[in-house]
Amino acid sequence: MTPSDRQRRTRRALVDGARALTAEHGLAGFTVEQLCELAGVSRRTFFNYFPTKESAVLGVDPDWDEAFLERFRSIPAHDRLGPLDDLASLTVDAFAEMGTTRDEARTMVAAVRREPRILAAFIEQDRTQEQRLTDAIVDRDGVDPLAARMTAVLLGAIVRTTAQQVFEGDGDLAEFADVLRAHLDAARSAMHDSPATPITRTKDA
């Protein structure tokens, strides 16, 4: 096992443990030491990965996020399908690499329900990622910033609805690519069903 593999396993153990303990006890209901015991690591190791219990529940990995964006930027020009399709394909690969199970996804949902402030943190995290995606699209494709932002927003919506269907329903990770592609096609169809029309304010009767 390589050092990077060990780091990924350690991070995964801490995230999974933090979410499980939060779902059962709430953030205030367990200590960092208890989380470390569950994950089989030292307190020092925990703080090498996360500054707080809340950050462990969120599970953000800045290096992984940057690697995702670098993959997007580095797609050769002749292989690019467009920002949305390229990002969708990379997202499928990312979920396959993470190997998230239905039980893990449900534990995360349970943690959010137990601690509503975690939801606020996830929303803020999504906003940050959305902005980083927007910037990457503008830099790579030279498109209008608003178009880039809408691409990032649409991708986020498609990924969320896909994850909900796969992990909260009867699907499994093996179906993630097919479900995401179906949602992407449906979104594309919805956008092209009718010509664009100006939005006007309805006059008072």
Backbone as ProteinMPNN parsed JSONL, in Angstrom:
{"seq_chain_A": "MTPSDRQRRTRRALVDGARALTAEHGLAGFTVEQLCELAGVSRRTFFNYFPTKESAVLGVDPDWDEAFLERFRSIPAHDRLGPLDDLASLTVDAFAEMGTTRDEARTMVAAVRREPRILAAFIEQDRTQEQRLTDAIVDRDGVDPLAARMTAVLLGAIVRTTAQQVFEGDGDLAEFADVLRAHLDAARSAMHDSPATPITRTKDA", "coords_chain_A": {"N_chain_A": [[0.847, -1.192, 0.0], [0.624, 2.162, -0.909], [1.897, 5.375, 0.348], [0.01, 7.384, -0.302], [-2.287, 5.871, -0.649], [-2.67, 4.945, 1.954], [-3.137, 7.357, 3.233], [-5.543, 8.134, 2.036], [-7.209, 6.084, 2.99], [-7.08, 6.546, 5.728], [-8.183, 9.136, 5.899], [-10.735, 8.552, 4.928], [-11.654, 6.806, 6.916], [-11.8, 8.529, 9.104], [-13.682, 10.42, 8.229], [-15.954, 8.788, 7.764], [-16.315, 7.795, 10.358], [-16.772, 10.182, 11.804], [-19.165, 11.054, 10.683], [-20.882, 8.937, 11.329], [-20.846, 9.001, 14.154], [-21.845, 11.57, 14.581], [-24.403, 11.326, 13.498], [-25.51, 9.598, 15.351], [-25.06, 10.715, 17.91], [-24.914, 13.495, 17.724], [-22.953, 16.491, 17.118], [-21.889, 17.529, 19.489], [-21.939, 15.374, 21.102], [-19.828, 13.602, 21.167], [-16.277, 13.08, 21.452], [-13.134, 14.231, 20.058], [-11.21, 12.38, 20.693], [-12.728, 10.022, 21.005], [-13.605, 9.693, 18.387], [-11.144, 9.282, 17.139], [-10.402, 6.871, 18.321], [-12.364, 5.199, 17.257], [-11.69, 5.33, 14.557], [-9.181, 4.331, 14.607], [-6.805, 5.817, 14.873], [-4.344, 8.284, 15.95], [-4.758, 11.208, 18.075], [-3.151, 13.266, 17.164], [-2.819, 12.531, 14.5], [-5.438, 12.886, 13.586], [-5.66, 15.719, 13.618], [-3.877, 16.309, 11.667], [-5.326, 15.98, 9.438], [-7.866, 17.188, 9.702], [-9.249, 20.233, 11.055], [-11.382, 20.421, 12.843], [-14.195, 18.643, 14.348], [-16.505, 19.084, 12.86], [-15.484, 19.718, 10.324], [-14.472, 17.259, 9.638], [-16.809, 15.784, 9.324], [-17.821, 17.067, 7.063], [-15.829, 16.394, 5.255], [-14.098, 17.484, 3.334], [-11.555, 17.497, 0.916], [-9.014, 19.306, -0.005], [-6.843, 18.827, -1.749], [-7.776, 16.749, -3.33], [-9.969, 17.964, -4.561], [-8.655, 19.949, -6.06], [-7.194, 18.33, -7.765], [-9.255, 17.235, -9.276], [-10.169, 19.517, -10.673], [-7.864, 20.058, -12.111], [-7.732, 17.859, -13.792], [-9.909, 18.432, -15.403], [-9.054, 20.83, -16.638], [-6.891, 19.875, -18.075], [-7.768, 18.233, -20.131], [-7.263, 17.311, -23.447], [-7.641, 19.585, -26.195], [-8.771, 18.506, -28.533], [-10.22, 16.417, -27.557], [-12.258, 17.367, -26.062], [-15.646, 17.692, -25.045], [-17.218, 19.741, -24.391], [-17.881, 21.967, -21.649], [-19.91, 21.074, -19.746], [-20.445, 18.35, -20.379], [-17.858, 17.293, -20.19], [-17.272, 17.754, -17.47], [-19.289, 16.226, -16.321], [-18.53, 13.627, -17.067], [-16.08, 13.431, -15.711], [-17.051, 13.592, -13.127], [-18.449, 11.197, -12.856], [-16.267, 9.429, -12.931], [-15.023, 10.291, -10.595], [-16.858, 9.621, -8.539], [-16.763, 6.878, -8.798], [-14.137, 6.398, -8.005], [-14.255, 7.236, -5.343], [-15.996, 5.379, -4.279], [-18.357, 5.36, -2.77], [-20.826, 3.969, -0.654], [-24.305, 2.941, -0.359], [-25.071, 2.796, 2.323], [-23.162, 4.464, 3.53], [-23.79, 6.914, 2.352], [-26.363, 7.281, 3.359], [-25.811, 7.481, 6.053], [-24.479, 9.916, 6.093], [-26.595, 11.622, 5.381], [-28.206, 11.212, 7.611], [-26.584, 12.342, 9.571], [-26.653, 15.027, 8.836], [-29.342, 15.573, 9.253], [-29.461, 15.266, 11.988], [-27.812, 17.301, 12.859], [-28.489, 20.305, 11.973], [-26.841, 22.51, 11.383], [-24.774, 21.438, 9.997], [-25.798, 21.099, 7.488], [-25.917, 23.747, 6.603], [-23.197, 24.221, 6.43], [-22.497, 22.422, 4.419], [-23.887, 23.584, 2.288], [-22.514, 26.009, 2.033], [-20.046, 24.979, 1.347], [-20.692, 23.856, -1.135], [-21.19, 26.198, -2.562], [-18.664, 27.316, -2.656], [-17.281, 25.374, -4.161], [-18.75, 25.551, -6.491], [-18.054, 28.115, -7.381], [-15.335, 27.725, -7.873], [-15.456, 25.859, -9.93], [-16.738, 27.436, -11.848], [-14.776, 29.396, -12.338], [-12.772, 27.749, -13.396], [-13.969, 26.836, -15.757], [-14.288, 29.223, -17.197], [-11.579, 29.93, -17.483], [-10.576, 27.745, -18.958], [-12.255, 27.433, -21.227], [-12.919, 29.934, -22.086], [-15.424, 31.147, -22.007], [-18.395, 33.177, -21.478], [-18.653, 34.522, -18.207], [-21.166, 34.292, -16.87], [-22.443, 32.255, -18.304], [-20.676, 30.205, -17.728], [-21.041, 29.997, -14.971], [-23.73, 29.161, -14.846], [-23.438, 26.673, -15.995], [-21.936, 25.375, -14.02], [-23.774, 25.475, -11.899], [-25.874, 23.952, -12.969], [-24.621, 21.479, -13.286], [-24.179, 20.846, -10.576], [-26.837, 20.539, -9.683], [-27.667, 18.356, -11.215], [-25.915, 16.35, -10.334], [-26.668, 16.183, -7.626], [-29.385, 15.301, -7.802], [-28.973, 12.899, -9.065], [-27.405, 11.497, -7.17], [-29.262, 11.339, -5.091], [-31.211, 9.638, -6.227], [-29.715, 7.317, -6.69], [-28.517, 6.629, -4.2], [-30.464, 6.954, -2.219], [-32.594, 5.588, -3.106], [-33.358, 2.54, -4.743], [-31.154, 2.013, -6.188], [-27.637, 1.5, -7.073], [-24.083, 2.156, -6.772], [-22.99, 1.267, -9.156], [-24.812, 1.989, -11.026], [-24.589, 4.67, -11.246], [-23.379, 6.184, -13.354], [-25.111, 5.751, -15.556], [-27.528, 6.785, -14.571], [-26.835, 9.458, -14.07], [-26.229, 10.288, -16.675], [-28.756, 10.033, -17.868], [-30.17, 11.982, -16.443], [-28.738, 14.217, -17.231], [-29.292, 14.258, -19.976], [-32.052, 14.677, -19.827], [-32.148, 17.223, -18.686], [-30.905, 18.693, -20.7], [-32.766, 18.312, -22.74], [-34.997, 19.592, -21.637], [-34.144, 22.222, -21.685], [-34.128, 22.766, -24.364], [-36.64, 22.43, -25.332], [-38.346, 24.527, -25.928], [-38.213, 27.736, -27.56], [-36.087, 30.423, -26.453], [-37.505, 32.924, -24.416], [-38.282, 36.314, -23.619], [-38.257, 37.413, -20.226], [-40.792, 38.952, -18.623], [-42.26, 41.417, -16.487], [-45.263, 40.771, -14.82], [-48.103, 42.688, -15.278], [-49.988, 44.514, -12.885], [-53.363, 43.689, -12.225]], "CA_chain_A": [[0.0, 0.0, 0.0], [1.416, 3.381, -1.019], [1.521, 6.405, 1.334], [-1.228, 8.065, -0.699], [-3.39, 4.944, -0.358], [-2.874, 4.968, 3.41], [-3.745, 8.646, 3.57], [-6.953, 8.088, 1.624], [-7.931, 5.199, 3.903], [-7.184, 7.236, 7.014], [-9.171, 10.21, 5.743], [-12.045, 7.918, 4.781], [-12.052, 6.282, 8.227], [-12.164, 9.663, 9.95], [-14.938, 10.992, 7.726], [-17.036, 7.839, 8.044], [-16.53, 7.767, 11.801], [-17.362, 11.451, 12.239], [-20.566, 11.094, 10.249], [-21.641, 7.954, 12.107], [-20.994, 9.503, 15.522], [-22.736, 12.731, 14.548], [-25.762, 10.832, 13.273], [-25.998, 8.922, 16.56], [-24.94, 11.488, 19.151], [-24.769, 14.929, 17.504], [-21.552, 16.92, 17.172], [-21.466, 17.741, 20.876], [-22.098, 14.137, 21.851], [-18.637, 12.759, 21.138], [-15.021, 13.828, 21.478], [-12.148, 13.884, 19.031], [-10.568, 11.143, 21.135], [-13.621, 8.906, 20.678], [-13.543, 9.522, 16.932], [-9.844, 8.689, 16.822], [-10.453, 5.462, 18.73], [-13.191, 4.498, 16.278], [-10.978, 5.276, 13.277], [-7.908, 3.652, 14.8], [-5.687, 6.739, 14.656], [-4.029, 9.131, 17.096], [-5.293, 12.571, 18.053], [-2.262, 14.049, 16.297], [-3.158, 12.197, 13.113], [-6.698, 13.557, 13.251], [-5.449, 17.138, 13.328], [-3.145, 16.412, 10.404], [-6.308, 15.914, 8.354], [-9.013, 18.074, 9.905], [-9.117, 21.126, 12.207], [-12.52, 20.279, 13.756], [-15.096, 17.516, 14.077], [-17.408, 19.478, 11.775], [-14.782, 19.6, 9.047], [-14.376, 15.831, 9.334], [-18.117, 15.383, 8.796], [-17.891, 17.579, 5.692], [-14.946, 15.526, 4.482], [-13.478, 18.175, 2.205], [-10.142, 17.222, 0.66], [-8.593, 20.325, -0.969], [-5.963, 18.253, -2.771], [-8.612, 15.973, -4.254], [-10.745, 18.928, -5.346], [-7.759, 20.584, -7.028], [-6.869, 17.316, -8.773], [-10.431, 17.155, -10.157], [-10.143, 20.679, -11.558], [-6.718, 19.929, -13.014], [-8.135, 16.906, -14.831], [-10.782, 19.169, -16.321], [-8.249, 21.773, -17.413], [-5.88, 19.205, -18.894], [-8.338, 17.457, -21.237], [-6.791, 17.876, -24.72], [-8.676, 20.334, -26.916], [-9.462, 17.67, -29.52], [-11.047, 15.426, -26.857], [-13.272, 18.051, -25.258], [-17.034, 17.604, -25.503], [-17.913, 20.897, -23.829], [-17.69, 21.983, -20.195], [-20.866, 20.285, -18.973], [-20.217, 16.921, -20.616], [-16.554, 16.929, -19.637], [-17.389, 17.708, -16.013], [-20.143, 15.087, -15.977], [-17.713, 12.418, -17.194], [-15.125, 13.429, -14.609], [-17.804, 13.326, -11.901], [-18.677, 9.748, -12.83], [-14.999, 8.823, -12.525], [-14.753, 10.653, -9.206], [-17.701, 8.813, -7.663], [-16.243, 5.515, -8.848], [-12.927, 6.38, -7.184], [-14.638, 7.353, -3.932], [-16.603, 4.121, -3.878], [-19.372, 5.585, -1.735], [-21.897, 2.981, -0.597], [-25.602, 3.472, 0.041], [-25.067, 2.972, 3.778], [-22.365, 5.653, 3.843], [-24.568, 8.088, 1.946], [-27.477, 7.44, 4.291], [-25.241, 7.961, 7.311], [-24.239, 11.345, 5.92], [-27.904, 12.279, 5.453], [-28.634, 11.15, 9.013], [-25.779, 13.316, 10.308], [-27.18, 16.356, 8.503], [-30.636, 15.713, 9.923], [-29.216, 15.396, 13.436], [-27.14, 18.584, 13.084], [-28.843, 21.196, 10.86], [-25.759, 23.428, 10.996], [-23.95, 20.741, 9.014], [-26.393, 21.407, 6.187], [-25.45, 25.083, 6.226], [-21.79, 24.097, 6.041], [-22.482, 21.768, 3.105], [-24.33, 24.576, 1.304], [-21.392, 26.929, 1.828], [-19.042, 24.216, 0.617], [-21.156, 23.774, -2.521], [-21.004, 27.514, -3.181], [-17.232, 27.462, -2.927], [-16.948, 24.494, -5.274], [-19.407, 26.117, -7.668], [-17.233, 29.231, -7.852], [-14.093, 27.184, -8.424], [-15.807, 25.296, -11.233], [-17.002, 28.559, -12.744], [-13.485, 29.978, -12.719], [-12.056, 26.797, -14.245], [-14.624, 26.83, -17.07], [-13.911, 30.476, -17.865], [-10.162, 29.862, -17.833], [-10.304, 26.737, -19.979], [-13.059, 27.541, -22.441], [-13.06, 31.318, -22.505], [-16.836, 31.486, -22.18], [-18.919, 34.24, -20.631], [-18.722, 34.081, -16.807], [-22.516, 33.88, -16.488], [-22.665, 30.933, -18.899], [-19.871, 29.263, -16.955], [-21.696, 29.814, -13.671], [-24.923, 28.348, -15.043], [-22.967, 25.309, -16.216], [-21.572, 24.835, -12.712], [-25.017, 25.298, -11.14], [-26.608, 22.829, -13.554], [-23.911, 20.252, -12.926], [-24.467, 20.554, -9.175], [-28.209, 20.044, -9.566], [-27.72, 17.018, -11.812], [-25.211, 15.424, -9.441], [-27.49, 15.979, -6.424], [-30.549, 14.454, -8.093], [-28.453, 11.562, -9.36], [-27.026, 10.87, -5.905], [-30.489, 11.023, -4.363], [-31.844, 8.459, -6.817], [-28.857, 6.143, -6.558], [-28.205, 6.253, -2.824], [-31.635, 6.953, -1.349], [-33.576, 4.682, -3.681], [-32.97, 1.136, -4.816], [-30.021, 1.882, -7.086], [-26.331, 1.342, -6.453], [-23.049, 2.973, -7.395], [-22.756, 0.802, -10.518], [-25.779, 2.644, -11.904], [-24.425, 6.123, -11.157], [-23.092, 6.776, -14.666], [-26.317, 5.718, -16.389], [-28.523, 7.703, -14.011], [-26.377, 10.824, -14.316], [-26.385, 10.581, -18.102], [-30.187, 10.22, -18.121], [-30.543, 13.293, -15.901], [-28.111, 15.224, -18.09], [-30.078, 14.31, -21.216], [-33.349, 15.283, -19.516], [-31.924, 18.662, -18.512], [-30.643, 19.258, -22.021], [-34.036, 18.307, -23.462], [-35.856, 20.631, -21.062], [-33.656, 23.537, -22.099], [-34.307, 22.955, -25.797], [-38.022, 22.141, -25.713], [-38.999, 25.723, -26.452], [-37.265, 28.824, -27.781], [-35.932, 31.368, -25.352], [-38.441, 34.051, -24.449], [-37.936, 37.312, -22.601], [-39.019, 37.378, -18.979], [-41.357, 40.28, -18.376], [-43.009, 41.535, -15.244], [-46.709, 40.751, -15.014], [-48.732, 43.931, -14.835], [-51.076, 44.355, -11.92], [-54.691, 43.751, -12.857]], "C_chain_A": [[0.887, 1.248, 0.0], [1.013, 4.378, 0.07], [0.224, 7.109, 0.983], [-2.443, 7.187, -0.445], [-3.707, 4.945, 1.136], [-3.545, 6.268, 3.836], [-5.22, 8.677, 3.206], [-7.766, 7.223, 2.575], [-8.109, 5.854, 5.272], [-8.227, 8.337, 6.954], [-10.574, 9.62, 5.674], [-12.541, 7.405, 6.131], [-12.493, 7.407, 9.154], [-13.489, 10.28, 9.523], [-16.111, 10.078, 8.058], [-17.357, 7.802, 9.535], [-17.204, 9.028, 12.308], [-18.835, 11.526, 11.863], [-21.413, 10.125, 11.059], [-21.876, 8.448, 13.534], [-21.916, 10.711, 15.582], [-24.181, 12.298, 14.372], [-26.35, 10.235, 14.544], [-26.059, 9.841, 17.777], [-25.005, 13.004, 18.961], [-23.312, 15.336, 17.65], [-21.035, 17.068, 18.597], [-21.459, 16.45, 21.686], [-20.919, 13.19, 21.792], [-17.404, 13.651, 21.089], [-14.134, 13.416, 20.307], [-11.469, 12.569, 19.396], [-11.425, 9.92, 20.81], [-13.632, 8.638, 19.176], [-12.233, 8.851, 16.531], [-9.808, 7.206, 17.182], [-11.25, 4.644, 17.724], [-12.446, 4.312, 14.964], [-9.63, 4.572, 13.384], [-6.699, 4.526, 14.529], [-5.449, 7.556, 15.926], [-4.686, 10.496, 16.949], [-4.451, 13.451, 17.127], [-2.57, 13.786, 14.827], [-4.447, 12.88, 12.691], [-6.449, 14.993, 12.825], [-4.518, 17.362, 12.133], [-4.1, 16.452, 9.215], [-7.401, 16.966, 8.489], [-8.797, 18.971, 11.125], [-10.209, 20.94, 13.254], [-13.311, 19.02, 13.421], [-16.02, 17.839, 12.908], [-16.739, 19.337, 10.419], [-14.603, 18.141, 8.648], [-15.692, 15.305, 8.783], [-18.265, 15.851, 7.349], [-16.993, 16.771, 4.767], [-14.265, 16.173, 3.3], [-11.994, 17.821, 2.124], [-9.664, 18.209, -0.397], [-7.716, 19.771, -2.085], [-6.77, 17.484, -3.805], [-9.42, 16.908, -5.144], [-9.882, 19.582, -6.417], [-7.375, 19.602, -8.13], [-8.017, 17.164, -9.771], [-10.411, 18.305, -11.158], [-8.994, 20.584, -12.552], [-7.014, 18.916, -14.121], [-9.006, 17.592, -15.873], [-9.964, 20.088, -17.225], [-7.355, 21.063, -18.427], [-6.448, 18.316, -19.991], [-7.875, 18.087, -22.55], [-7.936, 18.513, -25.501], [-9.461, 19.444, -27.866], [-10.342, 16.602, -28.875], [-12.186, 16.064, -26.062], [-14.65, 17.97, -25.898], [-17.836, 18.838, -25.113], [-17.817, 20.827, -22.32], [-18.624, 21.058, -19.428], [-20.621, 18.797, -19.15], [-18.875, 16.469, -20.056], [-16.622, 16.8, -18.119], [-18.251, 16.534, -15.557], [-19.346, 13.788, -16.034], [-16.705, 12.313, -16.053], [-15.811, 13.135, -13.278], [-18.1, 11.838, -11.754], [-17.412, 9.034, -12.367], [-14.718, 9.078, -11.045], [-15.577, 9.813, -8.236], [-17.239, 7.362, -7.652], [-14.995, 5.386, -7.976], [-13.268, 6.435, -5.696], [-15.266, 6.07, -3.414], [-17.641, 4.247, -2.779], [-20.466, 4.526, -1.8], [-23.205, 3.65, -0.181], [-25.639, 3.715, 1.553], [-24.286, 4.221, 4.184], [-23.127, 6.927, 3.499], [-25.711, 8.34, 2.922], [-26.991, 7.914, 5.66], [-24.971, 9.456, 7.237], [-25.546, 12.129, 6.017], [-28.397, 12.311, 6.897], [-27.866, 12.157, 9.866], [-26.291, 14.731, 10.075], [-28.507, 16.588, 9.21], [-30.465, 15.904, 11.426], [-28.629, 16.77, 13.768], [-27.415, 19.518, 11.907], [-27.72, 22.14, 10.44], [-24.788, 22.771, 10.021], [-24.478, 21.018, 7.614], [-25.925, 22.773, 5.703], [-23.999, 25.037, 5.767], [-21.653, 23.427, 4.678], [-22.885, 22.754, 2.011], [-23.202, 25.557, 0.997], [-20.271, 26.246, 1.051], [-19.418, 24.115, -0.858], [-20.952, 25.1, -3.251], [-19.541, 27.734, -3.548], [-16.819, 26.619, -4.126], [-17.549, 25.011, -6.575], [-18.582, 27.261, -8.248], [-15.932, 28.74, -8.467], [-14.336, 26.542, -9.786], [-16.028, 26.399, -12.257], [-15.697, 29.155, -13.247], [-12.722, 29.057, -13.669], [-12.643, 26.755, -15.652], [-14.247, 28.08, -17.857], [-12.464, 30.408, -18.343], [-9.905, 28.9, -18.988], [-10.984, 27.017, -21.297], [-13.278, 28.97, -22.917], [-14.489, 31.763, -22.723], [-17.216, 32.63, -21.245], [-19.044, 33.734, -19.188], [-20.112, 33.634, -16.369], [-22.835, 32.508, -17.055], [-21.89, 29.869, -18.128], [-20.525, 28.971, -15.605], [-22.932, 28.94, -13.802], [-24.557, 26.887, -15.322], [-22.627, 24.647, -14.887], [-22.807, 24.557, -11.86], [-25.782, 24.083, -11.651], [-25.937, 21.508, -13.216], [-24.219, 19.869, -11.484], [-25.853, 19.979, -8.981], [-28.322, 18.62, -10.102], [-27.052, 15.993, -10.901], [-26.042, 15.146, -8.189], [-28.672, 15.062, -6.703], [-30.122, 13.031, -8.43], [-28.112, 10.828, -8.071], [-28.257, 10.484, -5.088], [-31.132, 9.757, -4.907], [-31.028, 7.201, -6.558], [-28.738, 5.686, -5.108], [-29.406, 6.221, -1.888], [-32.718, 6.022, -1.861], [-33.067, 3.259, -3.662], [-31.767, 0.912, -5.721], [-28.734, 1.597, -6.332], [-25.308, 2.103, -7.276], [-22.788, 2.559, -8.837], [-23.68, 1.487, -11.516], [-25.559, 4.151, -11.995], [-24.234, 6.761, -12.53], [-24.341, 6.84, -15.528], [-27.367, 6.708, -15.887], [-28.112, 9.148, -14.271], [-26.561, 11.198, -15.78], [-27.854, 10.813, -18.444], [-30.652, 11.582, -17.618], [-29.95, 14.42, -16.738], [-28.891, 15.381, -19.389], [-31.432, 14.978, -20.977], [-33.215, 16.791, -19.344], [-31.689, 19.337, -19.852], [-31.932, 19.345, -22.833], [-34.952, 19.411, -22.961], [-35.441, 22.017, -21.528], [-33.924, 23.817, -23.57], [-35.727, 22.68, -26.275], [-38.707, 23.338, -26.348], [-37.967, 26.817, -26.636], [-37.208, 29.755, -26.583], [-36.901, 32.526, -25.514], [-38.049, 35.044, -23.374], [-38.826, 37.172, -21.377], [-39.492, 38.792, -18.687], [-42.153, 40.27, -17.087], [-44.498, 41.573, -15.556], [-47.318, 42.026, -14.458], [-49.845, 43.633, -13.841], [-52.41, 44.493, -12.632], [-55.374, 45.054, -12.509]], "O_chain_A": [[1.796, 1.368, 0.822], [-0.066, 4.263, 0.652], [-0.58, 7.404, 1.867], [-3.505, 7.684, -0.072], [-4.873, 4.945, 1.531], [-4.42, 6.269, 4.702], [-6.047, 9.18, 3.967], [-8.888, 7.581, 2.933], [-9.163, 5.729, 5.895], [-9.061, 8.46, 7.851], [-11.498, 10.14, 6.3], [-13.72, 7.553, 6.454], [-13.456, 7.252, 9.906], [-14.321, 10.622, 10.364], [-17.135, 10.53, 8.569], [-18.524, 7.781, 9.927], [-18.103, 8.961, 13.146], [-19.655, 12.01, 12.643], [-22.539, 10.45, 11.436], [-22.982, 8.325, 14.06], [-22.684, 10.859, 16.532], [-25.08, 12.836, 15.018], [-27.551, 10.35, 14.79], [-26.99, 9.761, 18.579], [-25.139, 13.733, 19.944], [-22.52, 14.603, 18.242], [-19.875, 16.765, 18.876], [-21.017, 16.441, 22.835], [-20.997, 12.079, 22.317], [-17.483, 14.825, 20.728], [-14.359, 12.393, 19.66], [-11.186, 11.744, 18.527], [-10.899, 8.892, 20.383], [-13.664, 7.484, 18.747], [-12.219, 7.958, 15.683], [-9.255, 6.39, 16.445], [-10.862, 3.528, 17.378], [-12.553, 3.264, 14.328], [-9.009, 4.253, 12.37], [-5.685, 4.051, 14.018], [-6.253, 7.521, 16.858], [-5.11, 10.891, 15.863], [-4.988, 14.283, 16.396], [-2.58, 14.708, 14.012], [-4.549, 13.395, 11.577], [-6.959, 15.439, 11.797], [-4.391, 18.485, 11.647], [-3.737, 16.898, 8.126], [-7.813, 17.567, 7.497], [-8.228, 18.527, 12.122], [-10.003, 21.26, 14.425], [-13.129, 18.413, 12.366], [-16.289, 16.982, 12.067], [-17.368, 18.881, 9.464], [-14.585, 17.818, 7.461], [-15.697, 14.473, 7.876], [-18.777, 15.115, 6.506], [-17.358, 16.496, 3.624], [-13.89, 15.484, 2.352], [-11.278, 17.841, 3.124], [-9.887, 17.977, -1.585], [-7.831, 20.194, -3.235], [-6.49, 17.551, -5.002], [-9.543, 16.671, -6.345], [-10.322, 19.752, -7.553], [-7.244, 19.988, -9.291], [-7.786, 16.986, -10.967], [-10.613, 18.094, -12.354], [-9.135, 20.985, -13.707], [-6.589, 19.102, -15.261], [-8.858, 17.362, -17.074], [-10.167, 20.114, -18.439], [-7.094, 21.59, -19.508], [-5.678, 17.695, -20.724], [-8.073, 19.285, -22.75], [-9.067, 18.028, -25.464], [-10.675, 19.596, -27.999], [-11.126, 15.949, -29.564], [-12.99, 15.356, -25.455], [-14.812, 18.15, -27.105], [-19.008, 18.957, -25.47], [-17.684, 19.739, -21.76], [-18.174, 20.329, -18.544], [-20.592, 18.057, -18.167], [-18.772, 15.372, -19.506], [-16.091, 15.847, -17.549], [-17.975, 15.92, -14.526], [-19.472, 12.943, -15.148], [-16.501, 11.235, -15.496], [-15.222, 12.503, -12.401], [-18.012, 11.287, -10.657], [-17.469, 8.144, -11.518], [-14.238, 8.196, -10.333], [-15.056, 9.342, -7.225], [-17.312, 6.691, -6.623], [-14.816, 4.38, -7.289], [-12.638, 5.755, -4.886], [-15.09, 5.711, -2.25], [-17.79, 3.348, -1.951], [-20.976, 4.22, -2.878], [-23.208, 4.786, 0.293], [-26.176, 4.725, 2.008], [-24.705, 4.952, 5.082], [-23.113, 7.896, 4.257], [-25.992, 9.486, 3.271], [-27.688, 8.663, 6.344], [-25.206, 10.182, 8.202], [-25.599, 13.178, 6.661], [-28.942, 13.317, 7.35], [-28.431, 12.757, 10.781], [-26.356, 15.537, 11.003], [-28.764, 17.684, 9.711], [-31.238, 16.623, 12.058], [-28.911, 17.334, 14.826], [-26.654, 19.525, 10.94], [-27.646, 22.533, 9.276], [-24.064, 23.459, 9.302], [-23.704, 21.156, 6.667], [-25.578, 22.938, 4.533], [-23.617, 25.733, 4.826], [-20.803, 23.81, 3.875], [-22.295, 22.76, 0.931], [-22.964, 25.894, -0.162], [-19.627, 26.862, 0.201], [-18.564, 24.271, -1.731], [-20.583, 25.116, -4.425], [-19.225, 28.267, -4.611], [-16.094, 27.089, -5.003], [-16.928, 24.917, -7.633], [-18.429, 27.365, -9.465], [-15.477, 29.283, -9.473], [-13.511, 26.669, -10.691], [-15.562, 26.308, -13.393], [-15.535, 29.391, -14.445], [-12.102, 29.519, -14.627], [-11.904, 26.65, -16.631], [-13.925, 28.002, -19.042], [-12.16, 30.783, -19.475], [-9.117, 29.195, -19.887], [-10.384, 26.864, -22.361], [-13.767, 29.191, -24.025], [-14.747, 32.655, -23.53], [-16.46, 32.998, -20.346], [-19.502, 32.611, -18.978], [-20.235, 32.696, -15.581], [-23.433, 31.679, -16.368], [-22.391, 28.767, -17.903], [-20.555, 27.824, -15.159], [-23.166, 28.07, -12.963], [-25.284, 25.975, -14.93], [-22.987, 23.494, -14.652], [-22.883, 23.533, -11.182], [-26.28, 23.279, -10.862], [-26.611, 20.529, -12.897], [-24.49, 18.704, -11.195], [-26.037, 19.039, -8.207], [-28.995, 17.779, -9.507], [-27.569, 14.891, -10.72], [-26.115, 14.003, -7.737], [-28.938, 14.143, -5.928], [-30.829, 12.072, -8.117], [-28.486, 9.668, -7.896], [-28.286, 9.422, -4.466], [-31.553, 8.895, -4.136], [-31.581, 6.146, -6.245], [-28.845, 4.495, -4.819], [-29.374, 5.533, -0.868], [-33.658, 5.7, -1.134], [-32.43, 2.821, -2.704], [-31.395, -0.228, -5.998], [-28.734, 1.468, -5.108], [-25.622, 2.63, -8.343], [-22.408, 3.392, -9.66], [-23.374, 1.561, -12.706], [-26.262, 4.836, -12.738], [-24.864, 7.774, -12.833], [-24.608, 7.862, -16.161], [-28.017, 7.388, -16.681], [-28.944, 9.973, -14.65], [-27.002, 12.306, -16.088], [-28.165, 11.704, -19.234], [-31.435, 12.259, -18.284], [-30.585, 15.456, -16.932], [-29.125, 16.498, -19.85], [-31.907, 15.747, -21.812], [-34.069, 17.55, -19.803], [-32.21, 20.422, -20.11], [-32.166, 20.332, -23.531], [-35.607, 20.089, -23.752], [-36.286, 22.886, -21.742], [-33.946, 24.975, -23.986], [-35.995, 22.693, -27.476], [-39.563, 23.174, -27.219], [-36.949, 26.829, -25.944], [-38.156, 29.856, -25.805], [-37.091, 33.043, -26.615], [-37.535, 34.653, -22.326], [-40.009, 36.851, -21.489], [-38.688, 39.71, -18.526], [-42.656, 39.231, -16.658], [-44.942, 42.306, -16.439], [-47.076, 42.395, -13.308], [-50.547, 42.628, -13.95], [-52.564, 45.318, -13.533], [-56.499, 45.297, -12.944]]}, "name": "protein", "num_of_chains": 1, "seq": "MTPSDRQRRTRRALVDGARALTAEHGLAGFTVEQLCELAGVSRRTFFNYFPTKESAVLGVDPDWDEAFLERFRSIPAHDRLGPLDDLASLTVDAFAEMGTTRDEARTMVAAVRREPRILAAFIEQDRTQEQRLTDAIVDRDGVDPLAARMTAVLLGAIVRTTAQQVFEGDGDLAEFADVLRAHLDAARSAMHDSPATPITRTKDA"}
